[in-house]
XYZ file of C-alpha atoms in Angstrom:
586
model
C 35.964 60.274 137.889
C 37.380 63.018 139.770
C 33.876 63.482 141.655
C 34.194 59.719 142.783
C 37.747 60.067 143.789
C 36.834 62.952 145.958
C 33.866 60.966 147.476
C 36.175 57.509 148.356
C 38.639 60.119 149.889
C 36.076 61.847 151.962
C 34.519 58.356 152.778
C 37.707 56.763 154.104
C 37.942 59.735 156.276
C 34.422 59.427 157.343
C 34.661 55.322 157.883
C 37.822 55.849 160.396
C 36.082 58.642 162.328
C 32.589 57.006 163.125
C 33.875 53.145 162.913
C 31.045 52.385 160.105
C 31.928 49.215 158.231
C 28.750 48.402 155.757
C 27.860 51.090 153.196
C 24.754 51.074 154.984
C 26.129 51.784 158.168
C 28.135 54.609 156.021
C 24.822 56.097 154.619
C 23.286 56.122 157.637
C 26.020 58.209 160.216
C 26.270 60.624 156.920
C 22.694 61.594 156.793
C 22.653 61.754 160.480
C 25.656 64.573 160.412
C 24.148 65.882 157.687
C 20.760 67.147 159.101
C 18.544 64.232 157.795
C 15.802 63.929 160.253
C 16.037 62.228 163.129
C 12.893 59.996 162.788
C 13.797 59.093 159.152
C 17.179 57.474 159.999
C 16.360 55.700 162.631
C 13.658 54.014 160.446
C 15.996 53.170 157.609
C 18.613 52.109 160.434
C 15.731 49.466 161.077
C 14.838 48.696 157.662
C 18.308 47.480 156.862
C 19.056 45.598 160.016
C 21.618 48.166 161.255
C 22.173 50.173 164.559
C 21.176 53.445 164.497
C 23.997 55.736 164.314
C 25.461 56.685 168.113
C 24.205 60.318 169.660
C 27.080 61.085 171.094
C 30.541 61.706 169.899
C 31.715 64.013 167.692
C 31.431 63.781 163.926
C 33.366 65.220 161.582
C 31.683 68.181 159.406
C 30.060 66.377 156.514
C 32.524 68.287 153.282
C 30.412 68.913 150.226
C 31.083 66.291 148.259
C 28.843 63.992 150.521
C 26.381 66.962 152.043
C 22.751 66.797 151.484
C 20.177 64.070 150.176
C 21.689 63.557 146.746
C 24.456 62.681 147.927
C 23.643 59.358 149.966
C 23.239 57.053 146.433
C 26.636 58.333 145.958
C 27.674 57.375 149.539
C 26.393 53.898 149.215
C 27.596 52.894 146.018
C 31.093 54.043 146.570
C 31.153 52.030 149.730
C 30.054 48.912 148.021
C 32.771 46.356 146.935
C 34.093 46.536 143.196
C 33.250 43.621 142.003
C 29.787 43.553 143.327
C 29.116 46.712 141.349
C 30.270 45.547 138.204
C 28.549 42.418 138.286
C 25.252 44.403 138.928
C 25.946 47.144 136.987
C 25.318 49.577 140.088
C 26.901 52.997 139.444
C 24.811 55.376 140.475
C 24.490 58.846 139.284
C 26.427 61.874 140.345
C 24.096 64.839 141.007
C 25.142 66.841 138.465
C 24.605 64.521 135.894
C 21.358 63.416 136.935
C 20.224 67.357 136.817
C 21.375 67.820 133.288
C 19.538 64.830 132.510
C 16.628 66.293 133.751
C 16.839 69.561 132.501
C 16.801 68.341 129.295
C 13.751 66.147 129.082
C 11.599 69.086 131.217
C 12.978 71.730 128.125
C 11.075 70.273 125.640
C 8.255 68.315 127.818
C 7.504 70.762 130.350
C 7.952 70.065 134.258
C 6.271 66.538 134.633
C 3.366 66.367 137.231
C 4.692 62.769 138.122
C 8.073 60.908 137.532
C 9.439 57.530 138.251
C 13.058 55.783 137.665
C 12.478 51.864 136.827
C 15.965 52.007 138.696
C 16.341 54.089 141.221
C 19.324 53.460 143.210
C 20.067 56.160 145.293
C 17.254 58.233 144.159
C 19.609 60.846 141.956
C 16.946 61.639 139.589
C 13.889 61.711 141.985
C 15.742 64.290 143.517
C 17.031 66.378 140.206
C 12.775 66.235 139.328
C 12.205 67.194 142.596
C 14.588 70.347 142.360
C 13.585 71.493 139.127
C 9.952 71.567 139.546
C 10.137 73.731 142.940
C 12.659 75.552 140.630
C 9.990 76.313 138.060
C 7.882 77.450 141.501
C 5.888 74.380 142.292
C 4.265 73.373 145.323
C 6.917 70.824 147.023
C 4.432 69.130 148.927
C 2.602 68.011 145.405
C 5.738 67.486 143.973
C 7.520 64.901 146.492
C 3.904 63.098 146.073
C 4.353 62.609 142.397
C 7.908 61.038 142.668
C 7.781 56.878 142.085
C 10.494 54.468 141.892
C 11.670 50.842 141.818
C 14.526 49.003 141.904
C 15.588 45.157 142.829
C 18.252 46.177 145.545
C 15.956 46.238 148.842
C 18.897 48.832 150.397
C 18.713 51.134 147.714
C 15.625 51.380 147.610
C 15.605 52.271 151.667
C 18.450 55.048 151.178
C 15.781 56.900 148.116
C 13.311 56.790 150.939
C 15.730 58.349 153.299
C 17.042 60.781 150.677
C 13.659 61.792 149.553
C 12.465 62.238 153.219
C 15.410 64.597 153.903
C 14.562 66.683 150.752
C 10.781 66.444 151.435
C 11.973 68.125 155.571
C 14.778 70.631 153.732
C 11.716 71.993 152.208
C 9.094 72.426 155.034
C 7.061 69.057 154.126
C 6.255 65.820 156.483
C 6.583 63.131 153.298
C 7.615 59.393 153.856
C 7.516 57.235 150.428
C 7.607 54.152 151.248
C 4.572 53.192 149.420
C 5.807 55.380 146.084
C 8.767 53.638 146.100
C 8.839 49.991 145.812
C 11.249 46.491 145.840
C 10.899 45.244 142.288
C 12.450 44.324 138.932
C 11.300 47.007 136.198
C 12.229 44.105 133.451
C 10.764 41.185 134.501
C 7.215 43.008 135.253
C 5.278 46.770 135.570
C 6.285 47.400 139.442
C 3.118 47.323 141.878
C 2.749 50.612 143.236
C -0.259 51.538 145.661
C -2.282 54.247 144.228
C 0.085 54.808 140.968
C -1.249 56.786 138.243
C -1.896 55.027 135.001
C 1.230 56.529 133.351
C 3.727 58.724 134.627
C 5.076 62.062 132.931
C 8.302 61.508 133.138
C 9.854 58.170 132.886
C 13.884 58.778 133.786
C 16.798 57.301 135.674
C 20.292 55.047 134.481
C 19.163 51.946 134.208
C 22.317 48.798 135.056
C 24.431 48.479 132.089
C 24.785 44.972 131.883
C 26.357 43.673 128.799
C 25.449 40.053 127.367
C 28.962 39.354 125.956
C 31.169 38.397 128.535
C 31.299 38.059 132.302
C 28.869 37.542 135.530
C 26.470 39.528 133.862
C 25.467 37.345 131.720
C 21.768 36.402 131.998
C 20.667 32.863 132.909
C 18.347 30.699 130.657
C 15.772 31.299 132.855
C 16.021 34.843 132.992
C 16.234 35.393 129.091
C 13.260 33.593 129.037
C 11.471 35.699 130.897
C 12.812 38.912 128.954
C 11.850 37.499 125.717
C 8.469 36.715 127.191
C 7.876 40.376 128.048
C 10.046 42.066 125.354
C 9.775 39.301 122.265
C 12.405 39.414 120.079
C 13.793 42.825 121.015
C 14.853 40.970 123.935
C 17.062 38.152 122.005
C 20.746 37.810 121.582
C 23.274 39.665 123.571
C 21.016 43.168 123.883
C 22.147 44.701 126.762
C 19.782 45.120 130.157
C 19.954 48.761 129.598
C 18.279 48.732 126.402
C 15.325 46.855 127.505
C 14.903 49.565 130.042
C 13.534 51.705 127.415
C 10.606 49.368 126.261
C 10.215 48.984 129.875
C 10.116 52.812 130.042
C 7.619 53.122 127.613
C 5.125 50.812 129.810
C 5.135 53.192 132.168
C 5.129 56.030 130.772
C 1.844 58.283 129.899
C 0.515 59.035 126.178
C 2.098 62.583 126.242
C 4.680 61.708 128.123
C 8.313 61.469 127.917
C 11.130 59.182 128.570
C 14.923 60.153 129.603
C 17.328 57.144 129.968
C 21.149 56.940 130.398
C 22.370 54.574 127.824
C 25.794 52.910 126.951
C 26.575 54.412 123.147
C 26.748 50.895 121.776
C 22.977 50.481 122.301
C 22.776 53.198 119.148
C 25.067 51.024 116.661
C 24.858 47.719 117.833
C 23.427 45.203 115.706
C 22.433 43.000 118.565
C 20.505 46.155 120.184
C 18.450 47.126 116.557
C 15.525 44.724 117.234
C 15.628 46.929 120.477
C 16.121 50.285 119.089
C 13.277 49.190 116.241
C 10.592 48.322 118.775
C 11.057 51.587 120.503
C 10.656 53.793 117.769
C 7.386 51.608 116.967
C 5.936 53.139 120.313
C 7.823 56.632 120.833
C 9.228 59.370 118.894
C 13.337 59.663 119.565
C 13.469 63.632 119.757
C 17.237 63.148 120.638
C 20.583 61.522 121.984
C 22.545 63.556 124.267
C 26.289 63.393 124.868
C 26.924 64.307 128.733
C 30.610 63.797 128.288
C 33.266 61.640 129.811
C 34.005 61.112 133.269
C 31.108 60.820 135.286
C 31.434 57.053 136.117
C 33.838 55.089 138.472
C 33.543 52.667 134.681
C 35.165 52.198 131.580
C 31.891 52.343 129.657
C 31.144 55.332 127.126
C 27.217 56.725 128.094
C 24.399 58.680 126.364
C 21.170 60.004 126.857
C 18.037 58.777 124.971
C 15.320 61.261 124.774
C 12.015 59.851 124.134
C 8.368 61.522 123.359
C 5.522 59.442 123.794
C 2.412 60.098 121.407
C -1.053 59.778 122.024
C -1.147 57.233 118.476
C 1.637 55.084 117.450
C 4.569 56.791 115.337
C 3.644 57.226 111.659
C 7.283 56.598 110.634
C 9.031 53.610 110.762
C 12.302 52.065 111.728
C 15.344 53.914 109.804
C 12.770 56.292 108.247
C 14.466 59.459 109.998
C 17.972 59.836 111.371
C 19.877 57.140 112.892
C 20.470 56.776 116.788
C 24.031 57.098 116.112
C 23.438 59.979 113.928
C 21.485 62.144 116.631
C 24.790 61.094 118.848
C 26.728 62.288 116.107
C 25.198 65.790 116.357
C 25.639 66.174 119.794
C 29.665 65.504 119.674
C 29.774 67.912 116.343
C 30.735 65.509 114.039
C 30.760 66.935 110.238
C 27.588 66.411 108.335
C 28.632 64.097 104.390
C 25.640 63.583 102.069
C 25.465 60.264 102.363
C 22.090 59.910 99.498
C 24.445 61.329 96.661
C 26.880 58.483 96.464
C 24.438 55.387 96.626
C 24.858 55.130 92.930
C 28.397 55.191 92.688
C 28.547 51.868 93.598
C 30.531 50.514 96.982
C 33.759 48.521 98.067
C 32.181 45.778 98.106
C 32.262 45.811 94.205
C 35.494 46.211 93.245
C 37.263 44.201 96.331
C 36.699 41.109 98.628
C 37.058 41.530 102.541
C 38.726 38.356 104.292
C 38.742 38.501 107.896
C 40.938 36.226 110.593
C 39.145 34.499 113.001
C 39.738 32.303 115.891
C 41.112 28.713 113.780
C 43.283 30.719 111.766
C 44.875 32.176 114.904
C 45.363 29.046 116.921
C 46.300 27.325 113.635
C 49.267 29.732 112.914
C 50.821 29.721 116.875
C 53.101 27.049 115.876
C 54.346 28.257 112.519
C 55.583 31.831 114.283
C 59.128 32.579 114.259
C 60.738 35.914 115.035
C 62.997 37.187 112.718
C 62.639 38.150 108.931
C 63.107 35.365 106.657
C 63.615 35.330 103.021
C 60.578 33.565 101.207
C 58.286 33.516 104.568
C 55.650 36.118 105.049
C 55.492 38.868 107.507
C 52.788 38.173 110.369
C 51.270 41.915 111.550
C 49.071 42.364 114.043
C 47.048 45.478 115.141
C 50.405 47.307 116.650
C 52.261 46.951 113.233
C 49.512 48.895 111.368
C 50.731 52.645 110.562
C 49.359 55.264 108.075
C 49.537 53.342 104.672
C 52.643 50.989 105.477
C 53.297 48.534 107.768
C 55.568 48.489 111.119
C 56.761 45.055 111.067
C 60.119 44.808 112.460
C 60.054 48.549 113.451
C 58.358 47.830 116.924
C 58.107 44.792 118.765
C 54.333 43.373 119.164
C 52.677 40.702 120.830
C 51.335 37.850 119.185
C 50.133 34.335 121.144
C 50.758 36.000 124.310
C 54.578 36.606 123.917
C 56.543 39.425 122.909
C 58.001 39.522 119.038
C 60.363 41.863 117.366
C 59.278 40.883 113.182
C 57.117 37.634 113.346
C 57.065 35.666 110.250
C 55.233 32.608 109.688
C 57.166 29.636 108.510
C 55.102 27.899 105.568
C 56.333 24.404 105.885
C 55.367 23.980 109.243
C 52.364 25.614 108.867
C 51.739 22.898 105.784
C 52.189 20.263 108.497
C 50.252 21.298 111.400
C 47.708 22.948 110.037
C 47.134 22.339 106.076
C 43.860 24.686 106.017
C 45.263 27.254 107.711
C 48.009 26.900 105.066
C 45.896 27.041 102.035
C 44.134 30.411 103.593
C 47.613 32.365 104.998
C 48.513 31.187 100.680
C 45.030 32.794 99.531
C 46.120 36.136 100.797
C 49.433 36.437 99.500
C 48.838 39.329 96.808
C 48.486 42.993 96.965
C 45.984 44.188 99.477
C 45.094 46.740 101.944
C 45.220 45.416 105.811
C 42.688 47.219 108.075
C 42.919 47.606 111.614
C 39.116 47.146 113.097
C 39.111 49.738 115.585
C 40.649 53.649 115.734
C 40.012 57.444 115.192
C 39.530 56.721 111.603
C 40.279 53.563 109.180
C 43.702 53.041 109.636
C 45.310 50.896 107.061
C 48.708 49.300 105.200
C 48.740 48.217 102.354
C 51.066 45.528 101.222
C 51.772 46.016 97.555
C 53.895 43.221 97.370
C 51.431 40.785 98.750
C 54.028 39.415 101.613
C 51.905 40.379 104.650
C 49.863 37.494 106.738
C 46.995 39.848 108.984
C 45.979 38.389 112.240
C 43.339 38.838 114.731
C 40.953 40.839 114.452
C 42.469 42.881 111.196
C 40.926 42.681 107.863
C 42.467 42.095 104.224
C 40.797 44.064 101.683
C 41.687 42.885 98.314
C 41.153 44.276 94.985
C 38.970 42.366 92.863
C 40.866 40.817 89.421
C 39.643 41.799 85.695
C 36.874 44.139 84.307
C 37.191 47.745 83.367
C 36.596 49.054 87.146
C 39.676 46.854 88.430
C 41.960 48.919 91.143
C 44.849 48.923 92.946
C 45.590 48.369 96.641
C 46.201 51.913 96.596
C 42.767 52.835 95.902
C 41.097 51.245 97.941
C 43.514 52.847 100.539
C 42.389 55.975 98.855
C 38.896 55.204 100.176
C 39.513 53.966 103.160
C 41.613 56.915 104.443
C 39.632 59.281 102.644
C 37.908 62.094 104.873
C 34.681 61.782 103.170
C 34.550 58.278 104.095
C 35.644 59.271 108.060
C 33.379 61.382 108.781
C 30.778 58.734 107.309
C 32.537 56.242 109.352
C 32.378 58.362 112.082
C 29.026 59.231 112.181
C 27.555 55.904 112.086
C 30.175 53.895 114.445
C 29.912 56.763 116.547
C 30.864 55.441 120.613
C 31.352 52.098 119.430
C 34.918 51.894 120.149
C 36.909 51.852 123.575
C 37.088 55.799 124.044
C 35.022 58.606 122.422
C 36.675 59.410 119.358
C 37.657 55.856 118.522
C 35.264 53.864 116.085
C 34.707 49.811 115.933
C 33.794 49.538 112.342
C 32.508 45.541 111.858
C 34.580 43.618 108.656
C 31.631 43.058 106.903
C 30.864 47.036 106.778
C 33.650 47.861 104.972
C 31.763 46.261 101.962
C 29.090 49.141 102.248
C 31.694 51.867 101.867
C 31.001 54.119 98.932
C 33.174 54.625 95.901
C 34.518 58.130 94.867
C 32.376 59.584 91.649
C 35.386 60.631 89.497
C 37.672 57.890 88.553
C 40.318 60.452 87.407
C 40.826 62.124 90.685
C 40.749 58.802 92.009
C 43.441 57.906 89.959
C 45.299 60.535 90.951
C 45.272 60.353 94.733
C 45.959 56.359 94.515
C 49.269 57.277 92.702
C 50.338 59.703 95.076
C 49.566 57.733 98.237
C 52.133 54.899 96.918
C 54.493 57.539 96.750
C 53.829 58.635 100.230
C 54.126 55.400 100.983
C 57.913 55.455 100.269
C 58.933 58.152 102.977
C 60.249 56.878 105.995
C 59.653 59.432 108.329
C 56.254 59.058 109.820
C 55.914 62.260 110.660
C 56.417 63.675 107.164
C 54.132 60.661 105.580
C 51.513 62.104 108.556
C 51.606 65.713 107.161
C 52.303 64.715 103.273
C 48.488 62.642 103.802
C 47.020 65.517 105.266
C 47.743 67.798 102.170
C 46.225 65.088 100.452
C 43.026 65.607 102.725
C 41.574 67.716 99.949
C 42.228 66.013 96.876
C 40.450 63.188 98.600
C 37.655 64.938 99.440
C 37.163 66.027 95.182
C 37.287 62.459 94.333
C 33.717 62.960 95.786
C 32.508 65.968 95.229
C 32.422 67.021 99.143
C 33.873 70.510 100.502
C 36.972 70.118 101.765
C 36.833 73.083 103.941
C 35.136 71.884 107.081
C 35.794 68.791 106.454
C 39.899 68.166 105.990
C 40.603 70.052 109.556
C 38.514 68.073 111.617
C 39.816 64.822 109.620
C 43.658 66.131 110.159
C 43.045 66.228 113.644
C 42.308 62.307 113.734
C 45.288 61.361 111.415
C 47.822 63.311 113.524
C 46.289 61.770 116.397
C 46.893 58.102 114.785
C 50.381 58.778 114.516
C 51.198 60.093 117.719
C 51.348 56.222 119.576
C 54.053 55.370 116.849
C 56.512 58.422 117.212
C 54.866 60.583 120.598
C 53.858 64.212 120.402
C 52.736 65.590 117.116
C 52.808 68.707 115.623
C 51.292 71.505 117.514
């Protein structure tokens, strides 16, 4: 983020000194300041329709955020209206990202004798090949020939031509690519190239991130058609663009070769993505998933990198065989290691408690029936801001609820009755002792409501205990489990990325189900009683540090070291309380 403030900063600056308005216009009077030859601007200057940048005047010095070739993808997209961006998905890569990106994939693979991005853009990773292999001493010449890309923006595709001709003249070589480089869309078909090889080395680049779920992004009929055409079922649902970039990859790329894509993280946990992530693994072996950090991207969106090698025969082991794509994340970002295979016989949540979740009807259904205020009789109404550390907020901090602003919402049940009598009979279903589960955080966080006077709304989840038999429990534990650092760290590791920030998880309502038991019902036992009395402090802070003493206890209920394990899981608990009451400890 910083990178792209620098570059709008420099690029206001450079718009009111040479009078460019289009981002073309922009790209052009910076390579032409720059040192870009001559010849080559004046030629994209007629490619895009544009005047060629004046000869005289005086330009200001080109600063180093927007100096050399690499740097013109980054000109261009930064000039380019928001919205038109986001709607595309076009956020090109900054040049040290694309490098690391590259570095990577030639560690294991070796420097690739030919490369192509499916979606070039500014030509970012053409040029990080490019640098490496006359790094590793080869021939530039031979390596600006082996350099291929497509994309469907005709510009972009004009300003990789210019960028690669100004690396090819940096380094003592007459090279124009027009013909390597080519107008198409990688998804809907294998690009025609003139004189391609049959497979490249290296297939790389950052593909649009286009999510299916909401917005102008959202692909037509006819255009999902002819995904699913190409792509089959992989390509159904609401898979994101980016992910069919990798079986798109894997067209084009060589037996022996390799593929290195910039991902969104929710393309490794999705559920929508799996027929995606299965296909892929049919063809290609996933040697890893790298985590390039935060802040690259003028975007809200979390990203990864997915490693692929391509064999000569097809994979011997199958979907889910080896690690998970969310694991190999998981690595990356140092998340603690649980032994997942030593609890599957313990039995899970799912047996001992039902999960009921709020959807949609039971939200608009309970709108009317909202008042503010406590009132005897009339359950509390919490939403996602009234969930703390094992209690509730509810009248401690005002929330919003239908759009407006409440101090302690209740629901009145004779109005609800009259408006809305199946709403009614579910808000009555749930009024017993339960644990209420907020969907999304650093770890599970939860309330539990012993007294059974709490009404959850969208999007938390009620996790009651199950009635009868010798394995009944209390709310408190399954509050045991839920918090439990065992249990985070498993969490963790498979929701990695799928919340709204790094260390925040999106765990779905039906997965809760699927959460393992502890082995010893004693030490179970134990910890449940002690987390109702934590429950009865009023301090937050001192409930906060109380819980993380508990850390280890929790972690004997299943056998797991508590030594790694309870520091990195403290971390994350402090970390939920500091919205409530500020600054932590430390």
């Amino acid at each position: 983020m910083r990178v792209i403030a620098a570059e709008r900063a420099a690029l206001a600056a450079w718009r009111a000194a040479t009078g460019a308005e289009s981002p073309a216009e922009l790209v052009a009077a910076v390579a032409r300041a720059g040192g870009a030859p001559d010849v080559a601007v004046q030629e994209f200057c007629a490619s895009v329709g544009i005047a060629r940048p004046g000869a005289g005047g005086v330009h200001p010095r080109v600063p180093d955020v927007l100096g050399g070739p690499a740097a013109l993808g980054m000109v261009h997209q930064t000039a380019l209206p928001r919205t038109g961006r986001r709607r595309g998905g076009v956020f090109y890569t900054p040049r040290g990202l694309a490098r690391t990106v590259v570095d990577r994939a030639i560690s294991a693979a070796g420097v690739p004798g030919t490369a192509c991005d499916p979606a070039v853009g500014g030509g970012a990773f053409l040029l990080a090949v490019a640098d490496a292999a006359v790094t590793a001493g080869r021939d530039p010449a031979v390596v600006v020939a082996g350099l291929w890309g497509a994309d469907i923006d005709p510009v972009a595709v004009e300003v990789s031509r210019l960028a690669l001709r100004w690396w090819a003249a940096d380094h003592g070589v007459d090279d124009d690519p027009a013909g390597r480089l080519v107008v198409a869309d990688a998804l809907a078909g294998i690009p025609t190239w003139r004189d391609a090889p049959a497979g490249f080395d290296l297939v790389v680049g950052n593909p649009p991130f286009l999510s299916q779920l909401r917005g102008r992004a959202v692909r037509t009929e006819g255009r999902r058609a002819v995904l699913v055409e190409r792509f089959g079922p992989a390509a159904g649902g609401y898979v994101d663009d980016a992910a069919l970039f990798l079986l798109a990859a894997l067209d084009l790329t060589a037996a022996g070769g390799s593929v290195a894509l910039l991902q969104p993280v929710s393309v490794l946990t999705a559920e929508h993505a799996e027929g995606t992530r299965a296909a892929v693994e049919r063809r290609a072996v996933l040697r890893e998933v790298g985590d390039p950090g935060t802040g690259w991207f003028d975007a809200s969106v979390e990203v990864c990198t997915v490693h692929l090698d391509v064999p000569a025969e097809a994979p011997e082991a199958s979907y889910g065989a080896s690690k998970s794509w969310a694991d190999r994340l998981a690595e990356a970002r140092g998340l603690p290691a649980v032994d997942v295979a030593a609890w599957t016989s313990r039995g899970s949540l799912g047996d001992v408690a039902r999960v009921t979740s709020a959807f949609r009807d039971q939200y608009y259904g309970l709108v009317p029936a909202v008042t503010d205020g406590p009132r005897p009789g009339q359950p509390r109404l919490i939403t996602v801001g009234s969930v703390g550390l094992l209690r509730d907020e509810h009248g401690r901090r005002p929330v919003r609820f239908a759009r407006r602003r409440w101090a302690a919402p209740t629901v009145d049940l004779e109005v609800l009755e009259a408006t809305s009598p199946r709403v009614a009979a579910w808000v009555r279903g749930l009024l017993h002792p339960k644990v209420v589960v907020a969907p999304q955080g650093r770890l599970l966080t939860c309330a539990v409501d012993p007294d059974g006077t709490i009404v959850p709304s969208v999007p938390l989840s009620a996790v009651s205990p199950l009635e009868g038999g010798h394995d009944a429990v209390s709310p408190w534990h399954l509050a045991a489990v839920l918090l439990s650092p065992p249990v985070s760290a498993l969490v963790a590791r498979r929701y990695v990325g799928s919340g709204l920030g790094p260390e925040t998880l999106r765990l779905p309502a039906r997965a809760l189900r699927d959460l393992p038991l502890p082995g010893h019902r004693a030490r179970w036992d134990r910890v449940a009683a002690n987390l109702a009395d934590l429950a009865t402090l009023d301090n937050p802070r001192r409930r906060t540090e109380d819980l993380v003493v508990a850390g280890t206890p929790m972690c004997r209920m299943y056998d797991v070291d508590a030594a790694e394990l309870v520091p990195w899981w403290a971390e994350r608990v402090r970390a939920t309380l500091r919205p409530l009451t500020g600054p932590g400890p430390g």
